[in-house]
Structures are given as C-alpha cells and as structure tokens.
PDB file of N, CA and C in Angstrom:
ATOM      1  N   MET A   3       0.827  -1.187   0.000  1.00 90.00           N
ATOM      2  CA  MET A   3       0.000   0.000   0.000  1.00 90.00           C
ATOM      3  C   MET A   3       0.872   1.252   0.000  1.00 90.00           C
ATOM      4  N   GLY A   4       2.043   1.139   0.606  1.00 94.00           N
ATOM      5  CA  GLY A   4       2.952   2.281   0.622  1.00 94.00           C
ATOM      6  C   GLY A   4       3.378   2.691  -0.773  1.00 94.00           C
ATOM      7  N   CYS A   5       3.583   1.706  -1.647  1.00 96.00           N
ATOM      8  CA  CYS A   5       3.966   2.008  -3.027  1.00 96.00           C
ATOM      9  C   CYS A   5       2.836   2.748  -3.746  1.00 96.00           C
ATOM     10  N   ALA A   6       1.602   2.320  -3.525  1.00 97.00           N
ATOM     11  CA  ALA A   6       0.451   2.970  -4.152  1.00 97.00           C
ATOM     12  C   ALA A   6       0.310   4.401  -3.653  1.00 97.00           C
ATOM     13  N   ILE A   7       0.528   4.597  -2.371  1.00 96.00           N
ATOM     14  CA  ILE A   7       0.447   5.948  -1.804  1.00 96.00           C
ATOM     15  C   ILE A   7       1.520   6.843  -2.412  1.00 96.00           C
ATOM     16  N   GLU A   8       2.712   6.296  -2.604  1.00 97.00           N
ATOM     17  CA  GLU A   8       3.802   7.064  -3.217  1.00 97.00           C
ATOM     18  C   GLU A   8       3.440   7.484  -4.648  1.00 97.00           C
ATOM     19  N   VAL A   9       2.873   6.565  -5.408  1.00 98.00           N
ATOM     20  CA  VAL A   9       2.463   6.877  -6.784  1.00 98.00           C
ATOM     21  C   VAL A   9       1.391   7.960  -6.779  1.00 98.00           C
ATOM     22  N   HIS A  10       0.380   7.803  -5.927  1.00 98.00           N
ATOM     23  CA  HIS A  10      -0.711   8.775  -5.877  1.00 98.00           C
ATOM     24  C   HIS A  10      -0.218  10.141  -5.415  1.00 98.00           C
ATOM     25  N   LYS A  11       0.706  10.146  -4.467  1.00 97.00           N
ATOM     26  CA  LYS A  11       1.260  11.400  -3.961  1.00 97.00           C
ATOM     27  C   LYS A  11       1.964  12.171  -5.089  1.00 97.00           C
ATOM     28  N   ASN A  12       2.631  11.445  -5.970  1.00 97.00           N
ATOM     29  CA  ASN A  12       3.367  12.086  -7.061  1.00 97.00           C
ATOM     30  C   ASN A  12       2.517  12.429  -8.272  1.00 97.00           C
ATOM     31  N   LEU A  13       1.509  11.613  -8.562  1.00 97.00           N
ATOM     32  CA  LEU A  13       0.713  11.818  -9.777  1.00 97.00           C
ATOM     33  C   LEU A  13      -0.656  12.437  -9.519  1.00 97.00           C
ATOM     34  N   GLY A  14      -1.236  12.144  -8.356  1.00 97.00           N
ATOM     35  CA  GLY A  14      -2.586  12.621  -8.079  1.00 97.00           C
ATOM     36  C   GLY A  14      -3.624  11.871  -8.893  1.00 97.00           C
ATOM     37  N   PRO A  15      -4.892  12.247  -8.764  1.00 97.00           N
ATOM     38  CA  PRO A  15      -5.968  11.587  -9.504  1.00 97.00           C
ATOM     39  C   PRO A  15      -6.066  12.096 -10.938  1.00 97.00           C
ATOM     40  N   GLY A  16      -6.811  11.352 -11.763  1.00 95.00           N
ATOM     41  CA  GLY A  16      -7.164  11.845 -13.087  1.00 95.00           C
ATOM     42  C   GLY A  16      -6.453  11.215 -14.260  1.00 95.00           C
ATOM     43  N   LEU A  17      -5.500  10.315 -14.031  1.00 97.00           N
ATOM     44  CA  LEU A  17      -4.791   9.674 -15.138  1.00 97.00           C
ATOM     45  C   LEU A  17      -5.429   8.330 -15.471  1.00 97.00           C
ATOM     46  N   LEU A  18      -4.953   7.726 -16.544  1.00 97.00           N
ATOM     47  CA  LEU A  18      -5.434   6.405 -16.930  1.00 97.00           C
ATOM     48  C   LEU A  18      -4.893   5.349 -15.982  1.00 97.00           C
ATOM     49  N   GLU A  19      -5.660   4.288 -15.819  1.00 96.00           N
ATOM     50  CA  GLU A  19      -5.264   3.170 -14.971  1.00 96.00           C
ATOM     51  C   GLU A  19      -3.885   2.627 -15.357  1.00 96.00           C
ATOM     52  N   SER A  20      -3.613   2.534 -16.648  1.00 97.00           N
ATOM     53  CA  SER A  20      -2.338   1.973 -17.114  1.00 97.00           C
ATOM     54  C   SER A  20      -1.142   2.804 -16.647  1.00 97.00           C
ATOM     55  N   SER A  21      -1.310   4.096 -16.507  1.00 97.00           N
ATOM     56  CA  SER A  21      -0.229   4.956 -16.015  1.00 97.00           C
ATOM     57  C   SER A  21       0.103   4.611 -14.565  1.00 97.00           C
ATOM     58  N   TYR A  22      -0.922   4.464 -13.760  1.00 98.00           N
ATOM     59  CA  TYR A  22      -0.712   4.109 -12.356  1.00 98.00           C
ATOM     60  C   TYR A  22      -0.080   2.717 -12.238  1.00 98.00           C
ATOM     61  N   GLU A  23      -0.513   1.806 -13.092  1.00 98.00           N
ATOM     62  CA  GLU A  23       0.017   0.440 -13.059  1.00 98.00           C
ATOM     63  C   GLU A  23       1.519   0.423 -13.337  1.00 98.00           C
ATOM     64  N   LYS A  24       1.946   1.129 -14.353  1.00 98.00           N
ATOM     65  CA  LYS A  24       3.371   1.171 -14.690  1.00 98.00           C
ATOM     66  C   LYS A  24       4.188   1.815 -13.570  1.00 98.00           C
ATOM     67  N   CYS A  25       3.662   2.866 -12.987  1.00 98.00           N
ATOM     68  CA  CYS A  25       4.371   3.542 -11.891  1.00 98.00           C
ATOM     69  C   CYS A  25       4.410   2.679 -10.634  1.00 98.00           C
ATOM     70  N   LEU A  26       3.332   1.968 -10.353  1.00 98.00           N
ATOM     71  CA  LEU A  26       3.307   1.084  -9.199  1.00 98.00           C
ATOM     72  C   LEU A  26       4.301  -0.070  -9.394  1.00 98.00           C
ATOM     73  N   ALA A  27       4.371  -0.594 -10.610  1.00 98.00           N
ATOM     74  CA  ALA A  27       5.358  -1.642 -10.915  1.00 98.00           C
ATOM     75  C   ALA A  27       6.777  -1.112 -10.704  1.00 98.00           C
ATOM     76  N   TYR A  28       7.018   0.115 -11.094  1.00 98.00           N
ATOM     77  CA  TYR A  28       8.323   0.752 -10.888  1.00 98.00           C
ATOM     78  C   TYR A  28       8.657   0.810  -9.391  1.00 98.00           C
ATOM     79  N   GLU A  29       7.703   1.223  -8.581  1.00 98.00           N
ATOM     80  CA  GLU A  29       7.926   1.317  -7.140  1.00 98.00           C
ATOM     81  C   GLU A  29       8.198  -0.059  -6.526  1.00 98.00           C
ATOM     82  N   LEU A  30       7.452  -1.073  -6.945  1.00 98.00           N
ATOM     83  CA  LEU A  30       7.683  -2.429  -6.452  1.00 98.00           C
ATOM     84  C   LEU A  30       9.075  -2.913  -6.835  1.00 98.00           C
ATOM     85  N   SER A  31       9.485  -2.636  -8.063  1.00 98.00           N
ATOM     86  CA  SER A  31      10.822  -3.026  -8.532  1.00 98.00           C
ATOM     87  C   SER A  31      11.906  -2.376  -7.695  1.00 98.00           C
ATOM     88  N   ASN A  32      11.745  -1.096  -7.406  1.00 97.00           N
ATOM     89  CA  ASN A  32      12.744  -0.370  -6.616  1.00 97.00           C
ATOM     90  C   ASN A  32      12.914  -0.951  -5.217  1.00 97.00           C
ATOM     91  N   LEU A  33      11.873  -1.575  -4.702  1.00 97.00           N
ATOM     92  CA  LEU A  33      11.943  -2.187  -3.377  1.00 97.00           C
ATOM     93  C   LEU A  33      12.244  -3.688  -3.438  1.00 97.00           C
ATOM     94  N   ASN A  34      12.544  -4.166  -4.644  1.00 98.00           N
ATOM     95  CA  ASN A  34      12.839  -5.592  -4.863  1.00 98.00           C
ATOM     96  C   ASN A  34      11.699  -6.494  -4.402  1.00 98.00           C
ATOM     97  N   ILE A  35      10.478  -6.030  -4.574  1.00 98.00           N
ATOM     98  CA  ILE A  35       9.298  -6.832  -4.251  1.00 98.00           C
ATOM     99  C   ILE A  35       8.893  -7.581  -5.525  1.00 98.00           C
ATOM    100  N   PRO A  36       8.859  -8.906  -5.480  1.00 98.00           N
ATOM    101  CA  PRO A  36       8.521  -9.668  -6.685  1.00 98.00           C
ATOM    102  C   PRO A  36       7.059  -9.458  -7.090  1.00 98.00           C
ATOM    103  N   TYR A  37       6.837  -9.307  -8.375  1.00 98.00           N
ATOM    104  CA  TYR A  37       5.478  -9.119  -8.888  1.00 98.00           C
ATOM    105  C   TYR A  37       5.413  -9.589 -10.331  1.00 98.00           C
ATOM    106  N   LYS A  38       4.200  -9.834 -10.773  1.00 97.00           N
ATOM    107  CA  LYS A  38       3.927 -10.139 -12.178  1.00 97.00           C
ATOM    108  C   LYS A  38       2.899  -9.122 -12.636  1.00 97.00           C
ATOM    109  N   GLN A  39       3.169  -8.507 -13.765  1.00 97.00           N
ATOM    110  CA  GLN A  39       2.281  -7.472 -14.299  1.00 97.00           C
ATOM    111  C   GLN A  39       1.459  -8.050 -15.436  1.00 97.00           C
ATOM    112  N   GLN A  40       0.166  -7.724 -15.470  1.00 96.00           N
ATOM    113  CA  GLN A  40      -0.752  -8.228 -16.488  1.00 96.00           C
ATOM    114  C   GLN A  40      -0.661  -9.752 -16.592  1.00 96.00           C
ATOM    115  N   PHE A  41      -0.777 -10.386 -15.439  1.00 94.00           N
ATOM    116  CA  PHE A  41      -0.665 -11.834 -15.314  1.00 94.00           C
ATOM    117  C   PHE A  41      -1.908 -12.499 -15.899  1.00 94.00           C
ATOM    118  N   SER A  42      -1.697 -13.391 -16.867  1.00 93.00           N
ATOM    119  CA  SER A  42      -2.796 -14.073 -17.548  1.00 93.00           C
ATOM    120  C   SER A  42      -3.517 -15.023 -16.591  1.00 93.00           C
ATOM    121  N   LEU A  43      -4.829 -14.965 -16.620  1.00 92.00           N
ATOM    122  CA  LEU A  43      -5.647 -15.771 -15.722  1.00 92.00           C
ATOM    123  C   LEU A  43      -6.669 -16.571 -16.529  1.00 92.00           C
ATOM    124  N   PRO A  44      -6.344 -17.825 -16.833  1.00 90.00           N
ATOM    125  CA  PRO A  44      -7.305 -18.647 -17.581  1.00 90.00           C
ATOM    126  C   PRO A  44      -8.441 -19.120 -16.674  1.00 90.00           C
ATOM    127  N   ILE A  45      -9.506 -19.553 -17.289  1.00 91.00           N
ATOM    128  CA  ILE A  45     -10.639 -20.135 -16.573  1.00 91.00           C
ATOM    129  C   ILE A  45     -10.550 -21.644 -16.714  1.00 91.00           C
ATOM    130  N   ARG A  46     -10.725 -22.335 -15.602  1.00 87.00           N
ATOM    131  CA  ARG A  46     -10.779 -23.789 -15.648  1.00 87.00           C
ATOM    132  C   ARG A  46     -12.251 -24.191 -15.552  1.00 87.00           C
ATOM    133  N   TYR A  47     -12.707 -24.853 -16.591  1.00 90.00           N
ATOM    134  CA  TYR A  47     -14.093 -25.304 -16.629  1.00 90.00           C
ATOM    135  C   TYR A  47     -14.097 -26.810 -16.824  1.00 90.00           C
ATOM    136  N   LYS A  48     -14.553 -27.506 -15.816  1.00 93.00           N
ATOM    137  CA  LYS A  48     -14.553 -28.974 -15.798  1.00 93.00           C
ATOM    138  C   LYS A  48     -13.147 -29.472 -16.121  1.00 93.00           C
ATOM    139  N   SER A  49     -12.953 -30.113 -17.242  1.00 93.00           N
ATOM    140  CA  SER A  49     -11.637 -30.688 -17.537  1.00 93.00           C
ATOM    141  C   SER A  49     -10.829 -29.859 -18.532  1.00 93.00           C
ATOM    142  N   ILE A  50     -11.297 -28.637 -18.858  1.00 93.00           N
ATOM    143  CA  ILE A  50     -10.560 -27.829 -19.838  1.00 93.00           C
ATOM    144  C   ILE A  50     -10.126 -26.501 -19.238  1.00 93.00           C
ATOM    145  N   GLU A  51      -9.122 -25.924 -19.855  1.00 90.00           N
ATOM    146  CA  GLU A  51      -8.651 -24.596 -19.464  1.00 90.00           C
ATOM    147  C   GLU A  51      -8.908 -23.665 -20.647  1.00 90.00           C
ATOM    148  N   ILE A  52      -9.556 -22.547 -20.362  1.00 92.00           N
ATOM    149  CA  ILE A  52      -9.943 -21.601 -21.403  1.00 92.00           C
ATOM    150  C   ILE A  52      -9.220 -20.283 -21.169  1.00 92.00           C
ATOM    151  N   ASP A  53      -8.471 -19.842 -22.177  1.00 88.00           N
ATOM    152  CA  ASP A  53      -7.810 -18.542 -22.068  1.00 88.00           C
ATOM    153  C   ASP A  53      -8.773 -17.490 -22.600  1.00 88.00           C
ATOM    154  N   CYS A  54      -9.370 -16.747 -21.688  1.00 85.00           N
ATOM    155  CA  CYS A  54     -10.358 -15.724 -22.037  1.00 85.00           C
ATOM    156  C   CYS A  54      -9.778 -14.322 -21.979  1.00 85.00           C
ATOM    157  N   ALA A  55      -8.478 -14.234 -21.868  1.00 81.00           N
ATOM    158  CA  ALA A  55      -7.770 -12.950 -21.838  1.00 81.00           C
ATOM    159  C   ALA A  55      -8.051 -12.142 -20.571  1.00 81.00           C
ATOM    160  N   TYR A  56      -8.418 -12.824 -19.488  1.00 91.00           N
ATOM    161  CA  TYR A  56      -8.498 -12.130 -18.208  1.00 91.00           C
ATOM    162  C   TYR A  56      -7.075 -11.891 -17.726  1.00 91.00           C
ATOM    163  N   ARG A  57      -6.833 -10.715 -17.182  1.00 95.00           N
ATOM    164  CA  ARG A  57      -5.491 -10.371 -16.731  1.00 95.00           C
ATOM    165  C   ARG A  57      -5.549  -9.696 -15.371  1.00 95.00           C
ATOM    166  N   ILE A  58      -4.703 -10.177 -14.481  1.00 97.00           N
ATOM    167  CA  ILE A  58      -4.544  -9.546 -13.174  1.00 97.00           C
ATOM    168  C   ILE A  58      -3.590  -8.381 -13.368  1.00 97.00           C
ATOM    169  N   ASP A  59      -3.958  -7.195 -12.908  1.00 98.00           N
ATOM    170  CA  ASP A  59      -3.073  -6.030 -13.074  1.00 98.00           C
ATOM    171  C   ASP A  59      -1.702  -6.308 -12.466  1.00 98.00           C
ATOM    172  N   LEU A  60      -1.670  -6.648 -11.182  1.00 98.00           N
ATOM    173  CA  LEU A  60      -0.412  -6.980 -10.510  1.00 98.00           C
ATOM    174  C   LEU A  60      -0.650  -8.144  -9.550  1.00 98.00           C
ATOM    175  N   LEU A  61       0.214  -9.141  -9.637  1.00 98.00           N
ATOM    176  CA  LEU A  61       0.215 -10.244  -8.692  1.00 98.00           C
ATOM    177  C   LEU A  61       1.519 -10.118  -7.916  1.00 98.00           C
ATOM    178  N   VAL A  62       1.425  -9.759  -6.657  1.00 98.00           N
ATOM    179  CA  VAL A  62       2.602  -9.459  -5.839  1.00 98.00           C
ATOM    180  C   VAL A  62       2.978 -10.681  -5.007  1.00 98.00           C
ATOM    181  N   ALA A  63       4.221 -11.116  -5.198  1.00 97.00           N
ATOM    182  CA  ALA A  63       4.790 -12.242  -4.437  1.00 97.00           C
ATOM    183  C   ALA A  63       3.907 -13.490  -4.502  1.00 97.00           C
ATOM    184  N   ASP A  64       3.162 -13.650  -5.570  1.00 96.00           N
ATOM    185  CA  ASP A  64       2.241 -14.778  -5.750  1.00 96.00           C
ATOM    186  C   ASP A  64       1.230 -14.902  -4.608  1.00 96.00           C
ATOM    187  N   GLU A  65       1.016 -13.799  -3.858  1.00 97.00           N
ATOM    188  CA  GLU A  65       0.134 -13.859  -2.692  1.00 97.00           C
ATOM    189  C   GLU A  65      -0.931 -12.771  -2.635  1.00 97.00           C
ATOM    190  N   ILE A  66      -0.748 -11.691  -3.394  1.00 98.00           N
ATOM    191  CA  ILE A  66      -1.696 -10.576  -3.334  1.00 98.00           C
ATOM    192  C   ILE A  66      -2.048 -10.132  -4.748  1.00 98.00           C
ATOM    193  N   ILE A  67      -3.333 -10.096  -5.029  1.00 98.00           N
ATOM    194  CA  ILE A  67      -3.803  -9.551  -6.302  1.00 98.00           C
ATOM    195  C   ILE A  67      -4.097  -8.076  -6.091  1.00 98.00           C
ATOM    196  N   ILE A  68      -3.541  -7.254  -6.970  1.00 98.00           N
ATOM    197  CA  ILE A  68      -3.850  -5.821  -6.938  1.00 98.00           C
ATOM    198  C   ILE A  68      -4.579  -5.480  -8.228  1.00 98.00           C
ATOM    199  N   GLU A  69      -5.795  -5.027  -8.079  1.00 98.00           N
ATOM    200  CA  GLU A  69      -6.616  -4.603  -9.213  1.00 98.00           C
ATOM    201  C   GLU A  69      -6.738  -3.090  -9.144  1.00 98.00           C
ATOM    202  N   LEU A  70      -6.301  -2.422 -10.190  1.00 98.00           N
ATOM    203  CA  LEU A  70      -6.270  -0.964 -10.208  1.00 98.00           C
ATOM    204  C   LEU A  70      -7.433  -0.401 -11.004  1.00 98.00           C
ATOM    205  N   LYS A  71      -7.954   0.701 -10.515  1.00 98.00           N
ATOM    206  CA  LYS A  71      -9.026   1.422 -11.202  1.00 98.00           C
ATOM    207  C   LYS A  71      -8.717   2.909 -11.165  1.00 98.00           C
ATOM    208  N   SER A  72      -9.301   3.617 -12.110  1.00 97.00           N
ATOM    209  CA  SER A  72      -9.271   5.074 -12.110  1.00 97.00           C
ATOM    210  C   SER A  72     -10.665   5.525 -12.532  1.00 97.00           C
ATOM    211  N   VAL A  73     -11.594   5.409 -11.581  1.00 97.00           N
ATOM    212  CA  VAL A  73     -13.010   5.653 -11.847  1.00 97.00           C
ATOM    213  C   VAL A  73     -13.554   6.639 -10.820  1.00 97.00           C
ATOM    214  N   SER A  74     -14.707   7.207 -11.119  1.00 96.00           N
ATOM    215  CA  SER A  74     -15.286   8.178 -10.187  1.00 96.00           C
ATOM    216  C   SER A  74     -15.690   7.527  -8.870  1.00 96.00           C
ATOM    217  N   GLN A  75     -16.079   6.242  -8.929  1.00 95.00           N
ATOM    218  CA  GLN A  75     -16.498   5.541  -7.719  1.00 95.00           C
ATOM    219  C   GLN A  75     -16.394   4.042  -7.947  1.00 95.00           C
ATOM    220  N   LEU A  76     -15.877   3.322  -6.959  1.00 96.00           N
ATOM    221  CA  LEU A  76     -15.863   1.865  -7.035  1.00 96.00           C
ATOM    222  C   LEU A  76     -17.290   1.358  -6.883  1.00 96.00           C
ATOM    223  N   THR A  77     -17.616   0.306  -7.630  1.00 97.00           N
ATOM    224  CA  THR A  77     -18.960  -0.266  -7.576  1.00 97.00           C
ATOM    225  C   THR A  77     -18.883  -1.750  -7.235  1.00 97.00           C
ATOM    226  N   ALA A  78     -20.035  -2.355  -7.082  1.00 97.00           N
ATOM    227  CA  ALA A  78     -20.120  -3.777  -6.757  1.00 97.00           C
ATOM    228  C   ALA A  78     -19.467  -4.643  -7.831  1.00 97.00           C
ATOM    229  N   ILE A  79     -19.516  -4.218  -9.089  1.00 97.00           N
ATOM    230  CA  ILE A  79     -18.910  -5.016 -10.170  1.00 97.00           C
ATOM    231  C   ILE A  79     -17.392  -5.043 -10.037  1.00 97.00           C
ATOM    232  N   HIS A  80     -16.792  -3.959  -9.559  1.00 98.00           N
ATOM    233  CA  HIS A  80     -15.341  -3.942  -9.328  1.00 98.00           C
ATOM    234  C   HIS A  80     -14.973  -4.920  -8.216  1.00 98.00           C
ATOM    235  N   GLU A  81     -15.783  -4.946  -7.169  1.00 97.00           N
ATOM    236  CA  GLU A  81     -15.551  -5.877  -6.071  1.00 97.00           C
ATOM    237  C   GLU A  81     -15.731  -7.315  -6.541  1.00 97.00           C
ATOM    238  N   ALA A  82     -16.752  -7.567  -7.338  1.00 97.00           N
ATOM    239  CA  ALA A  82     -16.985  -8.910  -7.873  1.00 97.00           C
ATOM    240  C   ALA A  82     -15.808  -9.353  -8.744  1.00 97.00           C
ATOM    241  N   GLN A  83     -15.262  -8.431  -9.509  1.00 96.00           N
ATOM    242  CA  GLN A  83     -14.139  -8.751 -10.386  1.00 96.00           C
ATOM    243  C   GLN A  83     -12.933  -9.239  -9.576  1.00 96.00           C
ATOM    244  N   ILE A  84     -12.530  -8.503  -8.560  1.00 98.00           N
ATOM    245  CA  ILE A  84     -11.350  -8.918  -7.795  1.00 98.00           C
ATOM    246  C   ILE A  84     -11.618 -10.207  -7.018  1.00 98.00           C
ATOM    247  N   LEU A  85     -12.822 -10.371  -6.489  1.00 97.00           N
ATOM    248  CA  LEU A  85     -13.147 -11.606  -5.780  1.00 97.00           C
ATOM    249  C   LEU A  85     -13.106 -12.811  -6.719  1.00 97.00           C
ATOM    250  N   THR A  86     -13.564 -12.625  -7.948  1.00 95.00           N
ATOM    251  CA  THR A  86     -13.507 -13.702  -8.936  1.00 95.00           C
ATOM    252  C   THR A  86     -12.064 -14.013  -9.300  1.00 95.00           C
ATOM    253  N   TYR A  87     -11.260 -12.991  -9.513  1.00 96.00           N
ATOM    254  CA  TYR A  87      -9.835 -13.203  -9.806  1.00 96.00           C
ATOM    255  C   TYR A  87      -9.161 -13.960  -8.668  1.00 96.00           C
ATOM    256  N   MET A  88      -9.471 -13.585  -7.436  1.00 97.00           N
ATOM    257  CA  MET A  88      -8.880 -14.258  -6.279  1.00 97.00           C
ATOM    258  C   MET A  88      -9.267 -15.738  -6.266  1.00 97.00           C
ATOM    259  N   LYS A  89     -10.520 -16.015  -6.555  1.00 94.00           N
ATOM    260  CA  LYS A  89     -10.998 -17.406  -6.577  1.00 94.00           C
ATOM    261  C   LYS A  89     -10.315 -18.192  -7.687  1.00 94.00           C
ATOM    262  N   LEU A  90     -10.287 -17.637  -8.897  1.00 93.00           N
ATOM    263  CA  LEU A  90      -9.697 -18.351 -10.035  1.00 93.00           C
ATOM    264  C   LEU A  90      -8.198 -18.585  -9.856  1.00 93.00           C
ATOM    265  N   ALA A  91      -7.510 -17.623  -9.237  1.00 94.00           N
ATOM    266  CA  ALA A  91      -6.057 -17.729  -9.053  1.00 94.00           C
ATOM    267  C   ALA A  91      -5.692 -18.422  -7.742  1.00 94.00           C
ATOM    268  N   ASN A  92      -6.692 -18.735  -6.922  1.00 95.00           N
ATOM    269  CA  ASN A  92      -6.470 -19.339  -5.611  1.00 95.00           C
ATOM    270  C   ASN A  92      -5.531 -18.472  -4.761  1.00 95.00           C
ATOM    271  N   VAL A  93      -5.830 -17.185  -4.736  1.00 98.00           N
ATOM    272  CA  VAL A  93      -5.076 -16.207  -3.951  1.00 98.00           C
ATOM    273  C   VAL A  93      -6.015 -15.680  -2.873  1.00 98.00           C
ATOM    274  N   LYS A  94      -5.535 -15.622  -1.649  1.00 98.00           N
ATOM    275  CA  LYS A  94      -6.385 -15.303  -0.501  1.00 98.00           C
ATOM    276  C   LYS A  94      -6.551 -13.814  -0.207  1.00 98.00           C
ATOM    277  N   THR A  95      -5.642 -12.962  -0.741  1.00 98.00           N
ATOM    278  CA  THR A  95      -5.667 -11.537  -0.415  1.00 98.00           C
ATOM    279  C   THR A  95      -5.723 -10.709  -1.695  1.00 98.00           C
ATOM    280  N   GLY A  96      -6.539  -9.657  -1.656  1.00 98.00           N
ATOM    281  CA  GLY A  96      -6.634  -8.763  -2.805  1.00 98.00           C
ATOM    282  C   GLY A  96      -6.778  -7.320  -2.368  1.00 98.00           C
ATOM    283  N   LEU A  97      -6.241  -6.437  -3.178  1.00 98.00           N
ATOM    284  CA  LEU A  97      -6.404  -5.003  -2.967  1.00 98.00           C
ATOM    285  C   LEU A  97      -7.043  -4.407  -4.211  1.00 98.00           C
ATOM    286  N   LEU A  98      -8.122  -3.707  -4.020  1.00 98.00           N
ATOM    287  CA  LEU A  98      -8.781  -2.965  -5.076  1.00 98.00           C
ATOM    288  C   LEU A  98      -8.448  -1.502  -4.822  1.00 98.00           C
ATOM    289  N   ILE A  99      -7.727  -0.892  -5.759  1.00 98.00           N
ATOM    290  CA  ILE A  99      -7.245   0.473  -5.548  1.00 98.00           C
ATOM    291  C   ILE A  99      -7.788   1.383  -6.639  1.00 98.00           C
ATOM    292  N   ASN A 100      -8.519   2.406  -6.213  1.00 98.00           N
ATOM    293  CA  ASN A 100      -9.025   3.423  -7.129  1.00 98.00           C
ATOM    294  C   ASN A 100      -8.172   4.681  -6.977  1.00 98.00           C
ATOM    295  N   PHE A 101      -7.394   4.985  -8.000  1.00 98.00           N
ATOM    296  CA  PHE A 101      -6.506   6.146  -7.952  1.00 98.00           C
ATOM    297  C   PHE A 101      -7.228   7.466  -8.209  1.00 98.00           C
ATOM    298  N   ASN A 102      -8.482   7.412  -8.618  1.00 97.00           N
ATOM    299  CA  ASN A 102      -9.205   8.638  -8.944  1.00 97.00           C
ATOM    300  C   ASN A 102      -9.922   9.192  -7.706  1.00 97.00           C
ATOM    301  N   THR A 103      -9.152   9.376  -6.637  1.00 97.00           N
ATOM    302  CA  THR A 103      -9.669   9.956  -5.404  1.00 97.00           C
ATOM    303  C   THR A 103      -8.693  11.020  -4.913  1.00 97.00           C
ATOM    304  N   VAL A 104      -9.197  11.967  -4.179  1.00 96.00           N
ATOM    305  CA  VAL A 104      -8.335  13.014  -3.629  1.00 96.00           C
ATOM    306  C   VAL A 104      -7.394  12.401  -2.590  1.00 96.00           C
ATOM    307  N   PHE A 105      -7.939  11.554  -1.718  1.00 95.00           N
ATOM    308  CA  PHE A 105      -7.151  10.867  -0.703  1.00 95.00           C
ATOM    309  C   PHE A 105      -7.179   9.375  -1.022  1.00 95.00           C
ATOM    310  N   LEU A 106      -6.022   8.818  -1.349  1.00 96.00           N
ATOM    311  CA  LEU A 106      -5.968   7.429  -1.794  1.00 96.00           C
ATOM    312  C   LEU A 106      -6.538   6.468  -0.757  1.00 96.00           C
ATOM    313  N   LYS A 107      -6.384   6.755   0.524  1.00 94.00           N
ATOM    314  CA  LYS A 107      -6.902   5.854   1.563  1.00 94.00           C
ATOM    315  C   LYS A 107      -8.406   5.626   1.392  1.00 94.00           C
ATOM    316  N   ASN A 108      -9.109   6.582   0.789  1.00 95.00           N
ATOM    317  CA  ASN A 108     -10.540   6.421   0.526  1.00 95.00           C
ATOM    318  C   ASN A 108     -10.824   5.540  -0.689  1.00 95.00           C
ATOM    319  N   GLY A 109      -9.785   5.242  -1.459  1.00 96.00           N
ATOM    320  CA  GLY A 109      -9.962   4.450  -2.669  1.00 96.00           C
ATOM    321  C   GLY A 109      -9.385   3.059  -2.579  1.00 96.00           C
ATOM    322  N   ILE A 110      -9.024   2.602  -1.380  1.00 97.00           N
ATOM    323  CA  ILE A 110      -8.425   1.270  -1.213  1.00 97.00           C
ATOM    324  C   ILE A 110      -9.385   0.373  -0.456  1.00 97.00           C
ATOM    325  N   LYS A 111      -9.642  -0.800  -1.040  1.00 97.00           N
ATOM    326  CA  LYS A 111     -10.447  -1.825  -0.367  1.00 97.00           C
ATOM    327  C   LYS A 111      -9.631  -3.104  -0.326  1.00 97.00           C
ATOM    328  N   ARG A 112      -9.587  -3.716   0.836  1.00 98.00           N
ATOM    329  CA  ARG A 112      -8.840  -4.964   1.029  1.00 98.00           C
ATOM    330  C   ARG A 112      -9.824  -6.119   1.118  1.00 98.00           C
ATOM    331  N   PHE A 113      -9.478  -7.222   0.482  1.00 98.00           N
ATOM    332  CA  PHE A 113     -10.318  -8.411   0.489  1.00 98.00           C
ATOM    333  C   PHE A 113      -9.500  -9.587   0.984  1.00 98.00           C
ATOM    334  N   LYS A 114     -10.128 -10.430   1.798  1.00 97.00           N
ATOM    335  CA  LYS A 114      -9.478 -11.609   2.355  1.00 97.00           C
ATOM    336  C   LYS A 114     -10.482 -12.739   2.294  1.00 97.00           C
ATOM    337  N   THR A 115     -10.044 -13.897   1.785  1.00 92.00           N
ATOM    338  CA  THR A 115     -10.947 -15.050   1.729  1.00 92.00           C
ATOM    339  C   THR A 115     -10.423 -16.192   2.552  1.00 92.00           C
TER     340      THR A 115
END
C-alpha cells in the first residue's frame, strides 16, 4: 500500500489506470518486491482450461492480487471482479485500488478469503 500511496502522492488523480500500473510496478521493482504485471488468468471449466484474456493487473509475491481502477467511484462489479480473480487464481488476499480519489486511503479496499 505504501507504493500505491507514493504513486498517488506524485501523480494525483485523473490519469489512466495503465499509467498508475506502470508507476506502481516501478515502485515495487525499486523495493525488490517480486510481482507479475498483467498476469494471464485462464478459466478452468470442468476438464478444460480456457484462455479468455483475463489479466490480473499486478500479482505481488504470488500472494496478493492488486486490481487498479481510475473511476469516479468503485462499484459492486469492481468488487466482484477482484473476488472472482482471487478465486480463479487461488489467492487469498486482494487489494482494489481506485486512484481517482483526492485521498488514496478512501480508494483502497482490502479483500481476504
């Protein structure tokens, strides 16, 4: 969360999600925190695996999914998206971060399953 706060402090709200993602990846790299960016997430249906082009914005240390948004307000569909990603990836912790807020702490939601 400290990396996200650093990015928001420097850039503020109003940019595209992809800009925040690249800057957050930069901050994680500088701290030698392992992550995967735009990590492909296939769907497993019965005995087959389907690549539907779902992508996790950032998978940190194979333990935390970070889903980034730059929207006026987080909605239930954003929460459903990260919860589904967590289930499909078998990851127990997720952060939904909306950079389009004046105070980033108001745009962070943590999920634990």
